[in-house]
Amino acid sequence: MTAGNNGASRPEDDDPFGYLYADGQAAGAQAPGQGGYGYPGPAAQPGVPRTSYNQVRAVGERQYGQQQGGYGYPPQQGYGQQPAQQYTRPNPQYAAPETYPGGGPTGQPPAQGGHGGGPGRGGPNTRALLIAAVAVVAVVLIGIGAALLTGDDGDKDDKKDEAASSQGPAGEVEESKKPEKEKPKETPKPVELPKQDAATLTLGGPATVDSSIEGAQGGNGAYVTGFNHVGSSVTWRADMKHKGEYRLAVRYAVPAKDADATLTVNGKANSQPIGLKNFIKSSDPEWEKNWQTTWAPVTLRPGPNEIKISCETGNQCEVILDWVEVTQATS
């Protein structure tokens, strides 16, 4: 196929660049005469080669990063910008570089930068990248140091575990001892002191046992009566664990009047008689309505102690006796 018109107007037979070559020019191929850069020329006519829509520009003529107008049209001017220099080449058509005297013009390298050909912005920030790289290296070094330290502690812990496990069978864990609870301090029990029914004591003189009067706390309601005669007595052998000062308590009844008796401890008579008075201030002479309690201080020794209550000359002994008991002396 040769450049120019071969008598057919089919696209596959066209060579839009035929005018650039010597054989094409010899065949009569000419550069398109109309239409700007990117604009179509006139409609194809019979016998005329079709104009290519892709216009060729010499190397180096196009400036990158600038707004371009149509071929032969000035670029659009933005607000606040200096008007761009008009393209003043006389021939609006592109030509091959060899058609210019001395060869094609040397094009300037495309300028880096933003829109409008200004100084470059948005390029890589080398300082920030350098700082980030240093930070990454520092983090890696810190992580390695921490791993080494942790590994040493882990080895020590493993050795401790091995030492502990070597003391017993494998897989057997010794249960830690639970702290022993402190036992509550036991409150000392009070010393049991002797108590005995009067009816079970050793009787002397005309004293006798009876149970006809109600209200006695002795076994089967028994009590000692006939005590209002000189020589009547009851003797009690009380076993003590400790020596000390105690009280001898006596439960009795009187016919609404005062009475008394002689108290003898381990063969020694007290200087003061034991009072068997009408402490409840009763005016009813009935015996069962006059049960009451009295006490007298005594000094006892460890082991058996002989305590005797008797009606002696000078005593008013019209009483009946229910029980006797040793109690603690209060300060």
mmCIF file of C-alpha atoms in Angstrom:
data_model
loop_
_atom_site.group_PDB
_atom_site.id
_atom_site.type_symbol
_atom_site.label_atom_id
_atom_site.label_comp_id
_atom_site.label_asym_id
_atom_site.label_seq_id
_atom_site.Cartn_x
_atom_site.Cartn_y
_atom_site.Cartn_z
ATOM 1 C CA MET A 1 0.000 0.000 0.000
ATOM 2 C CA THR A 2 1.299 3.471 -0.834
ATOM 3 C CA ALA A 3 0.511 6.788 0.784
ATOM 4 C CA GLY A 4 -2.050 8.990 -0.908
ATOM 5 C CA ASN A 5 -5.110 8.061 -2.860
ATOM 6 C CA ASN A 6 -5.281 4.594 -4.331
ATOM 7 C CA GLY A 7 -8.817 5.157 -5.601
ATOM 8 C CA ALA A 8 -10.579 3.792 -2.568
ATOM 9 C CA SER A 9 -11.767 5.586 0.511
ATOM 10 C CA ARG A 10 -11.836 2.694 2.926
ATOM 11 C CA PRO A 11 -10.370 3.254 6.352
ATOM 12 C CA GLU A 12 -8.121 0.253 6.070
ATOM 13 C CA ASP A 13 -6.567 1.717 2.893
ATOM 14 C CA ASP A 14 -5.820 5.092 4.470
ATOM 15 C CA ASP A 15 -2.398 5.988 5.768
ATOM 16 C CA PRO A 16 -2.778 9.197 7.736
ATOM 17 C CA PHE A 17 0.989 9.425 8.105
ATOM 18 C CA GLY A 18 1.812 9.012 4.432
ATOM 19 C CA TYR A 19 2.786 12.651 4.028
ATOM 20 C CA LEU A 20 5.639 12.101 6.485
ATOM 21 C CA TYR A 21 7.529 9.775 4.171
ATOM 22 C CA ALA A 22 9.309 10.453 0.873
ATOM 23 C CA ASP A 23 7.416 7.844 -1.067
ATOM 24 C CA GLY A 24 4.139 9.161 0.289
ATOM 25 C CA GLN A 25 5.006 12.707 -0.722
ATOM 26 C CA ALA A 26 5.984 11.395 -4.171
ATOM 27 C CA ALA A 27 2.546 9.824 -4.383
ATOM 28 C CA GLY A 28 0.959 13.202 -3.589
ATOM 29 C CA ALA A 29 0.123 12.715 0.112
ATOM 30 C CA GLN A 30 -0.388 16.015 1.942
ATOM 31 C CA ALA A 31 -0.860 16.914 5.579
ATOM 32 C CA PRO A 32 -4.450 17.606 6.523
ATOM 33 C CA GLY A 33 -5.268 21.254 6.079
ATOM 34 C CA GLN A 34 -8.121 21.732 8.469
ATOM 35 C CA GLY A 35 -9.092 20.786 11.929
ATOM 36 C CA GLY A 36 -7.290 21.562 15.142
ATOM 37 C CA TYR A 37 -5.652 19.211 17.564
ATOM 38 C CA GLY A 38 -8.269 16.692 18.515
ATOM 39 C CA TYR A 39 -10.843 18.127 16.097
ATOM 40 C CA PRO A 40 -11.896 16.296 12.906
ATOM 41 C CA GLY A 41 -11.367 17.860 9.530
ATOM 42 C CA PRO A 42 -13.863 17.970 6.722
ATOM 43 C CA ALA A 43 -15.766 14.927 5.658
ATOM 44 C CA ALA A 44 -13.975 12.487 3.406
ATOM 45 C CA GLN A 45 -14.371 13.130 -0.283
ATOM 46 C CA PRO A 46 -13.846 10.754 -3.160
ATOM 47 C CA GLY A 47 -10.276 10.683 -4.221
ATOM 48 C CA VAL A 48 -9.016 12.515 -1.113
ATOM 49 C CA PRO A 49 -7.297 10.621 1.700
ATOM 50 C CA ARG A 50 -9.233 10.759 4.975
ATOM 51 C CA THR A 51 -7.774 13.011 7.604
ATOM 52 C CA SER A 52 -6.692 11.242 10.789
ATOM 53 C CA TYR A 53 -8.304 12.389 13.989
ATOM 54 C CA ASN A 54 -5.132 11.733 15.896
ATOM 55 C CA GLN A 55 -2.907 14.622 15.019
ATOM 56 C CA VAL A 56 0.800 14.072 15.391
ATOM 57 C CA ARG A 57 2.877 16.573 17.341
ATOM 58 C CA ALA A 58 6.603 16.833 17.145
ATOM 59 C CA VAL A 59 8.529 15.442 20.077
ATOM 60 C CA GLY A 60 9.048 18.043 22.806
ATOM 61 C CA GLU A 61 6.375 20.480 21.691
ATOM 62 C CA ARG A 62 3.775 19.444 24.238
ATOM 63 C CA GLN A 63 4.289 20.751 27.769
ATOM 64 C CA TYR A 64 2.938 18.504 30.504
ATOM 65 C CA GLY A 65 1.146 19.853 33.530
ATOM 66 C CA GLN A 66 -0.318 22.834 31.604
ATOM 67 C CA GLN A 67 -3.794 23.462 30.387
ATOM 68 C CA GLN A 68 -3.936 23.009 26.634
ATOM 69 C CA GLY A 69 -6.362 24.521 24.245
ATOM 70 C CA GLY A 70 -7.159 23.233 20.806
ATOM 71 C CA TYR A 71 -4.471 23.330 18.195
ATOM 72 C CA GLY A 72 -4.261 26.945 17.142
ATOM 73 C CA TYR A 73 -6.333 28.066 20.174
ATOM 74 C CA PRO A 74 -4.872 29.689 23.262
ATOM 75 C CA PRO A 75 -5.131 27.784 26.525
ATOM 76 C CA GLN A 76 -7.753 28.894 28.967
ATOM 77 C CA GLN A 77 -6.534 31.399 31.507
ATOM 78 C CA GLY A 78 -7.337 30.682 35.188
ATOM 79 C CA TYR A 79 -8.274 33.330 37.688
ATOM 80 C CA GLY A 80 -5.238 35.208 38.918
ATOM 81 C CA GLN A 81 -2.822 33.691 36.370
ATOM 82 C CA GLN A 82 -0.741 35.453 33.741
ATOM 83 C CA PRO A 83 -1.938 34.901 30.196
ATOM 84 C CA ALA A 84 -0.068 32.081 28.550
ATOM 85 C CA GLN A 85 2.099 32.802 25.545
ATOM 86 C CA GLN A 86 0.240 32.284 22.281
ATOM 87 C CA TYR A 87 1.375 29.622 19.957
ATOM 88 C CA THR A 88 2.744 31.630 17.026
ATOM 89 C CA ARG A 89 3.922 29.025 14.610
ATOM 90 C CA PRO A 90 2.761 29.997 11.124
ATOM 91 C CA ASN A 91 1.839 26.480 10.085
ATOM 92 C CA PRO A 92 -0.950 25.010 12.226
ATOM 93 C CA GLN A 93 -0.119 21.562 11.025
ATOM 94 C CA TYR A 94 2.297 19.177 12.691
ATOM 95 C CA ALA A 95 5.398 18.237 10.819
ATOM 96 C CA ALA A 96 7.997 15.613 11.260
ATOM 97 C CA PRO A 97 11.148 16.653 13.136
ATOM 98 C CA GLU A 98 13.311 16.250 10.014
ATOM 99 C CA THR A 99 11.315 18.934 8.214
ATOM 100 C CA TYR A 100 12.681 21.628 10.596
ATOM 101 C CA PRO A 101 16.037 23.201 9.861
ATOM 102 C CA GLY A 102 18.671 21.666 12.048
ATOM 103 C CA GLY A 103 16.366 18.975 13.332
ATOM 104 C CA GLY A 104 13.498 19.096 15.761
ATOM 105 C CA PRO A 105 13.576 21.508 18.689
ATOM 106 C CA THR A 106 14.795 20.154 21.928
ATOM 107 C CA GLY A 107 11.859 19.897 24.319
ATOM 108 C CA GLN A 108 12.131 20.763 27.953
ATOM 109 C CA PRO A 109 11.660 17.911 30.398
ATOM 110 C CA PRO A 110 8.254 17.921 31.976
ATOM 111 C CA ALA A 111 8.228 19.886 35.204
ATOM 112 C CA GLN A 112 7.205 18.143 38.345
ATOM 113 C CA GLY A 113 4.636 19.771 40.451
ATOM 114 C CA GLY A 114 1.015 20.444 40.790
ATOM 115 C CA HIS A 115 -1.514 21.955 38.436
ATOM 116 C CA GLY A 116 -0.397 25.031 36.505
ATOM 117 C CA GLY A 117 3.319 24.173 36.329
ATOM 118 C CA GLY A 118 4.074 25.625 39.807
ATOM 119 C CA PRO A 119 6.662 24.280 42.214
ATOM 120 C CA GLY A 120 6.239 20.628 43.148
ATOM 121 C CA ARG A 121 3.942 19.857 46.081
ATOM 122 C CA GLY A 122 2.835 16.588 47.562
ATOM 123 C CA GLY A 123 6.153 14.854 46.880
ATOM 124 C CA PRO A 124 7.548 12.305 49.317
ATOM 125 C CA ASN A 125 8.480 13.777 52.677
ATOM 126 C CA THR A 126 11.921 12.324 53.175
ATOM 127 C CA ARG A 127 12.275 13.676 56.702
ATOM 128 C CA ALA A 128 9.025 12.057 57.857
ATOM 129 C CA LEU A 129 10.034 8.789 56.214
ATOM 130 C CA LEU A 130 13.425 8.916 57.918
ATOM 131 C CA ILE A 131 11.824 9.545 61.335
ATOM 132 C CA ALA A 132 9.364 6.690 60.783
ATOM 133 C CA ALA A 133 12.189 4.341 59.815
ATOM 134 C CA VAL A 134 14.182 5.261 62.924
ATOM 135 C CA ALA A 135 11.074 4.718 65.103
ATOM 136 C CA VAL A 136 10.504 1.264 63.597
ATOM 137 C CA VAL A 137 14.125 0.286 64.252
ATOM 138 C CA ALA A 138 13.865 1.523 67.853
ATOM 139 C CA VAL A 139 10.662 -0.480 68.438
ATOM 140 C CA VAL A 140 12.299 -3.618 67.046
ATOM 141 C CA LEU A 141 15.346 -3.182 69.296
ATOM 142 C CA ILE A 142 13.163 -2.624 72.379
ATOM 143 C CA GLY A 143 11.115 -5.721 71.537
ATOM 144 C CA ILE A 144 14.270 -7.837 71.179
ATOM 145 C CA GLY A 145 15.604 -6.598 74.551
ATOM 146 C CA ALA A 146 12.285 -7.306 76.283
ATOM 147 C CA ALA A 147 12.182 -10.791 74.764
ATOM 148 C CA LEU A 148 15.693 -11.537 76.044
ATOM 149 C CA LEU A 149 14.844 -10.338 79.552
ATOM 150 C CA THR A 150 11.569 -12.276 79.597
ATOM 151 C CA GLY A 151 13.341 -15.371 78.360
ATOM 152 C CA ASP A 152 15.813 -15.200 81.246
ATOM 153 C CA ASP A 153 13.020 -14.850 83.809
ATOM 154 C CA GLY A 154 11.152 -17.710 82.172
ATOM 155 C CA ASP A 155 14.235 -19.915 82.430
ATOM 156 C CA LYS A 156 14.578 -19.080 86.112
ATOM 157 C CA ASP A 157 10.912 -19.845 86.718
ATOM 158 C CA ASP A 158 11.255 -23.125 84.829
ATOM 159 C CA LYS A 159 14.234 -24.087 86.980
ATOM 160 C CA LYS A 160 12.287 -23.253 90.115
ATOM 161 C CA ASP A 161 9.369 -25.350 88.901
ATOM 162 C CA GLU A 162 11.706 -28.240 88.111
ATOM 163 C CA ALA A 163 13.302 -28.006 91.543
ATOM 164 C CA ALA A 164 9.890 -28.024 93.189
ATOM 165 C CA SER A 165 8.575 -30.892 91.103
ATOM 166 C CA SER A 166 11.691 -33.010 91.746
ATOM 167 C CA GLN A 167 10.725 -33.335 95.393
ATOM 168 C CA GLY A 168 7.654 -35.434 94.674
ATOM 169 C CA PRO A 169 6.276 -37.863 92.080
ATOM 170 C CA ALA A 170 5.848 -36.502 88.566
ATOM 171 C CA GLY A 171 2.485 -34.929 87.901
ATOM 172 C CA GLU A 172 1.671 -34.763 91.606
ATOM 173 C CA VAL A 173 1.041 -31.321 93.004
ATOM 174 C CA GLU A 174 1.382 -30.778 96.699
ATOM 175 C CA GLU A 175 -1.563 -28.967 98.144
ATOM 176 C CA SER A 176 -0.642 -25.893 100.071
ATOM 177 C CA LYS A 177 -1.334 -26.073 103.750
ATOM 178 C CA LYS A 178 -4.384 -24.217 104.844
ATOM 179 C CA PRO A 179 -3.853 -21.811 107.679
ATOM 180 C CA GLU A 180 -5.014 -23.305 110.884
ATOM 181 C CA LYS A 181 -7.886 -21.513 112.451
ATOM 182 C CA GLU A 182 -7.206 -20.215 115.860
ATOM 183 C CA LYS A 183 -9.160 -22.135 118.373
ATOM 184 C CA PRO A 184 -11.402 -19.892 120.379
ATOM 185 C CA LYS A 185 -10.190 -19.465 123.856
ATOM 186 C CA GLU A 186 -12.238 -21.599 126.128
ATOM 187 C CA THR A 187 -13.928 -19.719 128.876
ATOM 188 C CA PRO A 188 -12.962 -21.389 132.099
ATOM 189 C CA LYS A 189 -15.901 -23.206 133.564
ATOM 190 C CA PRO A 190 -16.920 -22.099 136.977
ATOM 191 C CA VAL A 191 -15.841 -24.429 139.698
ATOM 192 C CA GLU A 192 -18.692 -26.647 140.739
ATOM 193 C CA LEU A 193 -19.457 -26.037 144.386
ATOM 194 C CA PRO A 194 -21.258 -28.496 146.577
ATOM 195 C CA LYS A 195 -24.976 -28.376 147.294
ATOM 196 C CA GLN A 196 -27.048 -30.832 149.277
ATOM 197 C CA ASP A 197 -30.589 -31.318 150.534
ATOM 198 C CA ALA A 198 -30.961 -30.771 154.266
ATOM 199 C CA ALA A 199 -32.933 -34.019 154.564
ATOM 200 C CA THR A 200 -29.810 -35.971 153.506
ATOM 201 C CA LEU A 201 -27.488 -34.350 156.089
ATOM 202 C CA THR A 202 -26.460 -35.878 159.403
ATOM 203 C CA LEU A 203 -29.173 -34.954 161.866
ATOM 204 C CA GLY A 204 -28.631 -34.401 165.580
ATOM 205 C CA GLY A 205 -30.951 -34.015 168.613
ATOM 206 C CA PRO A 206 -34.694 -33.992 168.012
ATOM 207 C CA ALA A 207 -34.310 -32.880 164.365
ATOM 208 C CA THR A 208 -36.247 -35.067 161.947
ATOM 209 C CA VAL A 209 -37.318 -35.245 158.267
ATOM 210 C CA ASP A 210 -40.825 -34.374 157.073
ATOM 211 C CA SER A 211 -42.595 -33.514 153.802
ATOM 212 C CA SER A 212 -46.062 -32.412 154.875
ATOM 213 C CA ILE A 213 -45.438 -28.704 154.194
ATOM 214 C CA GLU A 214 -45.530 -27.790 150.505
ATOM 215 C CA GLY A 215 -42.920 -25.707 148.720
ATOM 216 C CA ALA A 216 -39.742 -27.585 149.665
ATOM 217 C CA GLN A 217 -37.285 -28.123 146.787
ATOM 218 C CA GLY A 218 -35.545 -31.153 148.256
ATOM 219 C CA GLY A 219 -36.072 -34.645 146.898
ATOM 220 C CA ASN A 220 -39.692 -35.769 147.260
ATOM 221 C CA GLY A 221 -40.405 -32.397 148.939
ATOM 222 C CA ALA A 222 -38.546 -33.487 152.109
ATOM 223 C CA TYR A 223 -37.131 -31.009 154.624
ATOM 224 C CA VAL A 224 -35.783 -30.989 158.235
ATOM 225 C CA THR A 225 -38.158 -30.047 161.042
ATOM 226 C CA GLY A 226 -38.082 -30.120 164.906
ATOM 227 C CA PHE A 227 -35.167 -27.731 164.823
ATOM 228 C CA ASN A 228 -36.570 -25.413 167.493
ATOM 229 C CA HIS A 229 -35.128 -27.446 170.393
ATOM 230 C CA VAL A 230 -31.690 -26.876 171.894
ATOM 231 C CA GLY A 231 -29.331 -29.570 170.688
ATOM 232 C CA SER A 232 -30.969 -30.024 167.300
ATOM 233 C CA SER A 233 -28.465 -29.863 164.430
ATOM 234 C CA VAL A 234 -27.627 -30.731 160.827
ATOM 235 C CA THR A 235 -24.002 -31.521 159.853
ATOM 236 C CA TRP A 236 -22.684 -31.339 156.281
ATOM 237 C CA ARG A 237 -19.307 -32.592 154.953
ATOM 238 C CA ALA A 238 -18.565 -30.401 151.878
ATOM 239 C CA ASP A 239 -15.581 -31.298 149.661
ATOM 240 C CA MET A 240 -13.791 -28.250 148.198
ATOM 241 C CA LYS A 241 -11.177 -28.105 145.428
ATOM 242 C CA HIS A 242 -9.671 -24.814 146.532
ATOM 243 C CA LYS A 243 -9.403 -22.984 149.765
ATOM 244 C CA GLY A 244 -10.822 -19.506 150.061
ATOM 245 C CA GLU A 245 -13.618 -17.284 151.212
ATOM 246 C CA TYR A 246 -17.096 -18.517 150.325
ATOM 247 C CA ARG A 247 -20.705 -18.083 151.283
ATOM 248 C CA LEU A 248 -22.920 -20.684 152.903
ATOM 249 C CA ALA A 249 -26.457 -20.303 151.544
ATOM 250 C CA VAL A 250 -29.473 -21.879 153.352
ATOM 251 C CA ARG A 251 -33.080 -22.151 152.186
ATOM 252 C CA TYR A 252 -35.598 -22.234 155.042
ATOM 253 C CA ALA A 253 -39.105 -21.214 156.129
ATOM 254 C CA VAL A 254 -40.316 -19.368 159.267
ATOM 255 C CA PRO A 255 -43.825 -18.629 160.531
ATOM 256 C CA ALA A 256 -43.691 -14.867 159.734
ATOM 257 C CA LYS A 257 -41.060 -14.069 162.412
ATOM 258 C CA ASP A 258 -37.277 -13.905 162.791
ATOM 259 C CA ALA A 259 -35.047 -16.807 163.840
ATOM 260 C CA ASP A 260 -31.317 -17.624 164.052
ATOM 261 C CA ALA A 261 -28.909 -20.530 164.620
ATOM 262 C CA THR A 262 -25.259 -21.258 165.452
ATOM 263 C CA LEU A 263 -22.844 -21.877 162.565
ATOM 264 C CA THR A 264 -19.714 -23.987 163.136
ATOM 265 C CA VAL A 265 -17.057 -24.579 160.392
ATOM 266 C CA ASN A 266 -14.381 -27.254 160.936
ATOM 267 C CA GLY A 267 -14.967 -27.233 164.696
ATOM 268 C CA LYS A 268 -14.854 -23.464 165.069
ATOM 269 C CA ALA A 269 -18.084 -21.597 165.776
ATOM 270 C CA ASN A 270 -18.587 -18.240 164.101
ATOM 271 C CA SER A 271 -18.741 -15.298 166.390
ATOM 272 C CA GLN A 272 -21.959 -14.214 164.749
ATOM 273 C CA PRO A 273 -24.996 -16.540 164.470
ATOM 274 C CA ILE A 274 -26.454 -17.213 161.033
ATOM 275 C CA GLY A 275 -29.552 -15.053 160.539
ATOM 276 C CA LEU A 276 -32.762 -16.828 159.622
ATOM 277 C CA LYS A 277 -34.920 -13.733 159.643
ATOM 278 C CA ASN A 278 -38.238 -12.940 158.023
ATOM 279 C CA PHE A 279 -36.580 -11.081 155.149
ATOM 280 C CA ILE A 280 -39.724 -11.113 152.990
ATOM 281 C CA LYS A 281 -41.624 -9.303 155.734
ATOM 282 C CA SER A 282 -44.440 -11.817 155.621
ATOM 283 C CA SER A 283 -47.365 -11.530 158.040
ATOM 284 C CA ASP A 284 -48.897 -14.890 157.146
ATOM 285 C CA PRO A 285 -47.883 -17.580 159.664
ATOM 286 C CA GLU A 286 -48.419 -20.400 157.187
ATOM 287 C CA TRP A 287 -45.057 -22.172 156.607
ATOM 288 C CA GLU A 288 -45.515 -22.851 152.896
ATOM 289 C CA LYS A 289 -45.860 -19.103 152.280
ATOM 290 C CA ASN A 290 -42.597 -18.158 153.954
ATOM 291 C CA TRP A 291 -39.832 -19.978 152.041
ATOM 292 C CA GLN A 292 -36.758 -17.713 151.625
ATOM 293 C CA THR A 293 -32.937 -17.763 151.505
ATOM 294 C CA THR A 294 -30.119 -16.385 153.656
ATOM 295 C CA TRP A 295 -26.284 -16.668 153.639
ATOM 296 C CA ALA A 296 -23.282 -16.301 155.941
ATOM 297 C CA PRO A 297 -19.532 -15.924 155.101
ATOM 298 C CA VAL A 298 -17.321 -18.979 155.650
ATOM 299 C CA THR A 299 -13.609 -19.791 155.159
ATOM 300 C CA LEU A 300 -13.060 -23.245 153.703
ATOM 301 C CA ARG A 301 -10.006 -25.403 153.009
ATOM 302 C CA PRO A 302 -9.251 -27.845 150.163
ATOM 303 C CA GLY A 303 -10.822 -31.243 150.642
ATOM 304 C CA PRO A 304 -13.585 -32.093 153.129
ATOM 305 C CA ASN A 305 -14.999 -29.380 155.352
ATOM 306 C CA GLU A 306 -17.405 -29.968 158.244
ATOM 307 C CA ILE A 307 -20.195 -27.406 158.386
ATOM 308 C CA LYS A 308 -22.704 -27.594 161.247
ATOM 309 C CA ILE A 309 -25.908 -25.607 161.849
ATOM 310 C CA SER A 310 -27.284 -26.114 165.354
ATOM 311 C CA CYS A 311 -29.784 -24.702 167.813
ATOM 312 C CA GLU A 312 -27.871 -23.610 170.852
ATOM 313 C CA THR A 313 -28.843 -21.815 174.035
ATOM 314 C CA GLY A 314 -29.804 -18.275 173.167
ATOM 315 C CA ASN A 315 -30.865 -19.069 169.636
ATOM 316 C CA GLN A 316 -34.401 -18.622 168.263
ATOM 317 C CA CYS A 317 -34.597 -21.823 166.161
ATOM 318 C CA GLU A 318 -38.255 -22.134 165.086
ATOM 319 C CA VAL A 319 -37.436 -22.895 161.395
ATOM 320 C CA ILE A 320 -37.543 -25.731 158.884
ATOM 321 C CA LEU A 321 -34.524 -26.330 156.587
ATOM 322 C CA ASP A 322 -34.735 -27.201 152.832
ATOM 323 C CA TRP A 323 -31.117 -27.288 151.446
ATOM 324 C CA VAL A 324 -27.603 -25.900 151.986
ATOM 325 C CA GLU A 325 -25.070 -24.736 149.303
ATOM 326 C CA VAL A 326 -21.562 -23.221 149.049
ATOM 327 C CA THR A 327 -21.357 -20.241 146.639
ATOM 328 C CA GLN A 328 -18.601 -17.872 145.513
ATOM 329 C CA ALA A 329 -17.989 -14.867 147.681
ATOM 330 C CA THR A 330 -18.430 -11.579 145.777
ATOM 331 C CA SER A 331 -16.134 -8.631 146.380
#
